[in-house]
mmCIF file of C-alpha atoms in Angstrom:
data_model
loop_
_atom_site.group_PDB
_atom_site.id
_atom_site.type_symbol
_atom_site.label_atom_id
_atom_site.label_comp_id
_atom_site.label_asym_id
_atom_site.label_seq_id
_atom_site.Cartn_x
_atom_site.Cartn_y
_atom_site.Cartn_z
ATOM 1 C CA UNK A 129 11.053 74.078 134.641
ATOM 2 C CA UNK A 130 11.493 70.358 134.240
ATOM 3 C CA UNK A 131 11.309 69.144 130.575
ATOM 4 C CA UNK A 132 9.037 66.021 130.482
ATOM 5 C CA UNK A 133 9.586 65.117 127.211
ATOM 6 C CA UNK A 134 12.911 63.149 127.520
ATOM 7 C CA UNK A 135 14.788 61.396 126.223
ATOM 8 C CA UNK A 136 15.117 63.911 123.120
ATOM 9 C CA UNK A 137 17.542 65.133 120.208
ATOM 10 C CA UNK A 138 19.136 68.205 120.902
ATOM 11 C CA UNK A 139 21.713 68.743 117.698
ATOM 12 C CA UNK A 140 24.198 65.918 118.142
ATOM 13 C CA UNK A 141 23.111 64.820 121.475
ATOM 14 C CA UNK A 142 20.533 63.041 123.030
ATOM 15 C CA UNK A 143 19.105 64.553 126.492
ATOM 16 C CA UNK A 144 18.330 61.947 128.641
ATOM 17 C CA UNK A 145 17.783 63.296 131.818
ATOM 18 C CA UNK A 146 17.232 66.979 133.548
ATOM 19 C CA UNK A 147 19.680 67.447 136.134
ATOM 20 C CA UNK A 148 19.390 71.078 137.571
ATOM 21 C CA UNK A 149 18.144 74.441 136.720
ATOM 22 C CA UNK A 150 20.244 77.905 137.778
ATOM 23 C CA UNK A 151 19.817 81.411 137.304
ATOM 24 C CA UNK A 152 20.881 81.455 133.822
ATOM 25 C CA UNK A 153 21.118 77.918 132.483
ATOM 26 C CA UNK A 154 19.871 74.567 133.021
ATOM 27 C CA UNK A 155 21.805 71.256 133.085
ATOM 28 C CA UNK A 156 21.168 67.811 131.435
ATOM 29 C CA UNK A 157 22.607 64.470 131.246
ATOM 30 C CA UNK A 158 23.216 63.859 127.511
ATOM 31 C CA UNK A 159 24.732 61.090 125.474
ATOM 32 C CA UNK A 160 26.754 61.763 122.439
ATOM 33 C CA UNK A 161 26.856 59.087 119.596
ATOM 34 C CA UNK A 162 29.239 58.923 116.708
ATOM 35 C CA UNK A 163 30.496 56.215 114.192
ATOM 36 C CA UNK A 164 30.993 52.862 115.365
ATOM 37 C CA UNK A 165 29.167 52.656 118.219
ATOM 38 C CA UNK A 166 31.173 55.426 119.958
ATOM 39 C CA UNK A 167 29.117 56.603 122.897
ATOM 40 C CA UNK A 168 30.195 58.973 125.529
ATOM 41 C CA UNK A 169 27.941 60.588 128.269
ATOM 42 C CA UNK A 170 28.035 64.448 128.669
ATOM 43 C CA UNK A 171 26.579 66.984 130.469
ATOM 44 C CA UNK A 172 24.802 69.761 128.771
ATOM 45 C CA UNK A 173 24.702 73.261 129.867
ATOM 46 C CA UNK A 174 22.083 75.066 128.019
ATOM 47 C CA UNK A 175 21.046 78.692 128.335
ATOM 48 C CA UNK A 176 17.317 79.178 129.639
ATOM 49 C CA UNK A 177 14.870 80.262 127.047
ATOM 50 C CA UNK A 178 14.151 83.431 128.337
ATOM 51 C CA UNK A 179 17.604 84.402 127.709
ATOM 52 C CA UNK A 180 18.240 83.075 124.391
ATOM 53 C CA UNK A 181 17.279 86.576 122.782
ATOM 54 C CA UNK A 182 19.427 88.597 125.277
ATOM 55 C CA UNK A 183 22.896 88.988 123.366
ATOM 56 C CA UNK A 184 24.584 90.214 126.520
ATOM 57 C CA UNK A 185 23.681 86.843 128.057
ATOM 58 C CA UNK A 186 24.559 84.764 125.221
ATOM 59 C CA UNK A 187 28.089 86.721 124.976
ATOM 60 C CA UNK A 188 28.653 86.187 128.875
ATOM 61 C CA UNK A 189 27.586 82.405 128.510
ATOM 62 C CA UNK A 190 30.226 82.158 125.545
ATOM 63 C CA UNK A 191 33.034 83.717 127.201
ATOM 64 C CA UNK A 192 32.502 81.360 130.267
ATOM 65 C CA UNK A 193 32.944 78.486 127.483
ATOM 66 C CA UNK A 194 35.919 79.899 125.923
ATOM 67 C CA UNK A 195 37.705 80.425 129.486
ATOM 68 C CA UNK A 196 36.667 77.056 130.930
ATOM 69 C CA UNK A 197 38.049 75.447 127.658
ATOM 70 C CA UNK A 198 41.612 76.678 128.347
ATOM 71 C CA UNK A 199 41.542 75.042 131.972
ATOM 72 C CA UNK A 200 43.035 71.779 132.369
ATOM 73 C CA UNK A 201 42.998 70.553 136.046
ATOM 74 C CA UNK A 202 41.710 67.305 137.674
ATOM 75 C CA UNK A 203 39.183 69.562 139.854
ATOM 76 C CA UNK A 204 37.707 71.078 137.066
ATOM 77 C CA UNK A 205 35.503 69.650 134.384
ATOM 78 C CA UNK A 206 36.413 69.533 130.750
ATOM 79 C CA UNK A 207 34.455 71.525 128.068
ATOM 80 C CA UNK A 208 33.944 69.264 125.001
ATOM 81 C CA UNK A 209 31.811 71.429 122.577
ATOM 82 C CA UNK A 210 30.231 74.665 122.488
ATOM 83 C CA UNK A 211 27.403 75.470 119.985
ATOM 84 C CA UNK A 212 23.707 76.238 119.301
ATOM 85 C CA UNK A 213 20.727 74.303 118.269
ATOM 86 C CA UNK A 214 18.624 76.842 116.794
ATOM 87 C CA UNK A 215 18.715 79.861 119.202
ATOM 88 C CA UNK A 216 19.481 77.250 122.233
ATOM 89 C CA UNK A 217 22.935 78.011 123.083
ATOM 90 C CA UNK A 218 24.727 75.194 125.122
ATOM 91 C CA UNK A 219 28.178 73.763 126.384
ATOM 92 C CA UNK A 220 28.982 70.137 126.432
ATOM 93 C CA UNK A 221 31.033 69.271 129.618
ATOM 94 C CA UNK A 222 32.664 66.066 130.954
ATOM 95 C CA UNK A 223 30.114 63.973 132.888
ATOM 96 C CA UNK A 224 31.722 63.008 136.371
ATOM 97 C CA UNK A 225 29.873 60.096 137.663
ATOM 98 C CA UNK A 226 28.524 60.104 141.306
ATOM 99 C CA UNK A 227 26.317 61.757 143.643
ATOM 100 C CA UNK A 228 25.951 65.425 143.999
ATOM 101 C CA UNK A 229 26.384 67.195 147.080
ATOM 102 C CA UNK A 230 22.757 68.077 147.372
ATOM 103 C CA UNK A 231 21.603 64.293 147.434
ATOM 104 C CA UNK A 232 24.110 63.509 149.987
ATOM 105 C CA UNK A 233 22.854 66.218 152.139
ATOM 106 C CA UNK A 234 19.513 65.203 151.892
ATOM 107 C CA UNK A 235 20.490 61.408 152.647
ATOM 108 C CA UNK A 236 21.861 62.670 155.676
ATOM 109 C CA UNK A 237 19.102 64.647 156.761
ATOM 110 C CA UNK A 238 16.990 61.708 156.099
ATOM 111 C CA UNK A 239 19.097 59.643 158.494
ATOM 112 C CA UNK A 240 19.007 62.195 161.287
ATOM 113 C CA UNK A 241 22.407 63.458 161.017
ATOM 114 C CA UNK A 242 23.241 66.894 163.018
ATOM 115 C CA UNK A 243 26.111 67.872 160.777
ATOM 116 C CA UNK A 244 28.241 67.301 157.979
ATOM 117 C CA UNK A 245 31.286 65.120 158.771
ATOM 118 C CA UNK A 246 34.524 67.382 159.347
ATOM 119 C CA UNK A 247 36.548 65.113 156.779
ATOM 120 C CA UNK A 248 34.134 65.157 154.250
ATOM 121 C CA UNK A 249 33.844 68.999 154.204
ATOM 122 C CA UNK A 250 37.671 69.349 154.283
ATOM 123 C CA UNK A 251 38.192 67.207 151.255
ATOM 124 C CA UNK A 252 35.593 68.339 149.285
ATOM 125 C CA UNK A 253 36.885 72.229 150.275
ATOM 126 C CA UNK A 254 40.451 71.160 149.630
ATOM 127 C CA UNK A 255 39.484 69.817 146.171
ATOM 128 C CA UNK A 256 37.439 72.811 145.404
ATOM 129 C CA UNK A 257 40.248 75.260 146.458
ATOM 130 C CA UNK A 258 42.856 73.624 144.677
ATOM 131 C CA UNK A 259 40.852 74.002 141.391
ATOM 132 C CA UNK A 260 39.816 77.553 142.284
ATOM 133 C CA UNK A 261 43.434 78.145 142.703
ATOM 134 C CA UNK A 262 44.307 76.706 139.387
ATOM 135 C CA UNK A 263 41.864 78.526 137.497
ATOM 136 C CA UNK A 264 42.823 81.793 139.590
ATOM 137 C CA UNK A 265 46.255 81.522 138.511
ATOM 138 C CA UNK A 266 45.735 80.636 134.827
#
């Protein structure tokens, strides 16, 4: 469900734009403002409302944040914050500027590309596997 009431405050963050919804959470582009004009774009991953009363989901979500916060690798986003606003649990993460794979594939379809370029697929796969290997070894 896309939230049309944006931008809006969410704790110390301002949710700017809904990016995606998954099985357990939704993600937003957000702005973190602090003293002396400090501003930083972040991504807020927030547990979906239907899971906010389920302690098992909340514990799984918080465990994800604890584990991810220990990882430090160029191919893994950084965790900046974890918390709750009321019963809404969230993780604040690094925002990486660029196009997501879904929009790239969509643009390729519009231009009648028949397949994904092998070099791009290999580059994406290589980066993904480097991050996954680091996380597994960690």
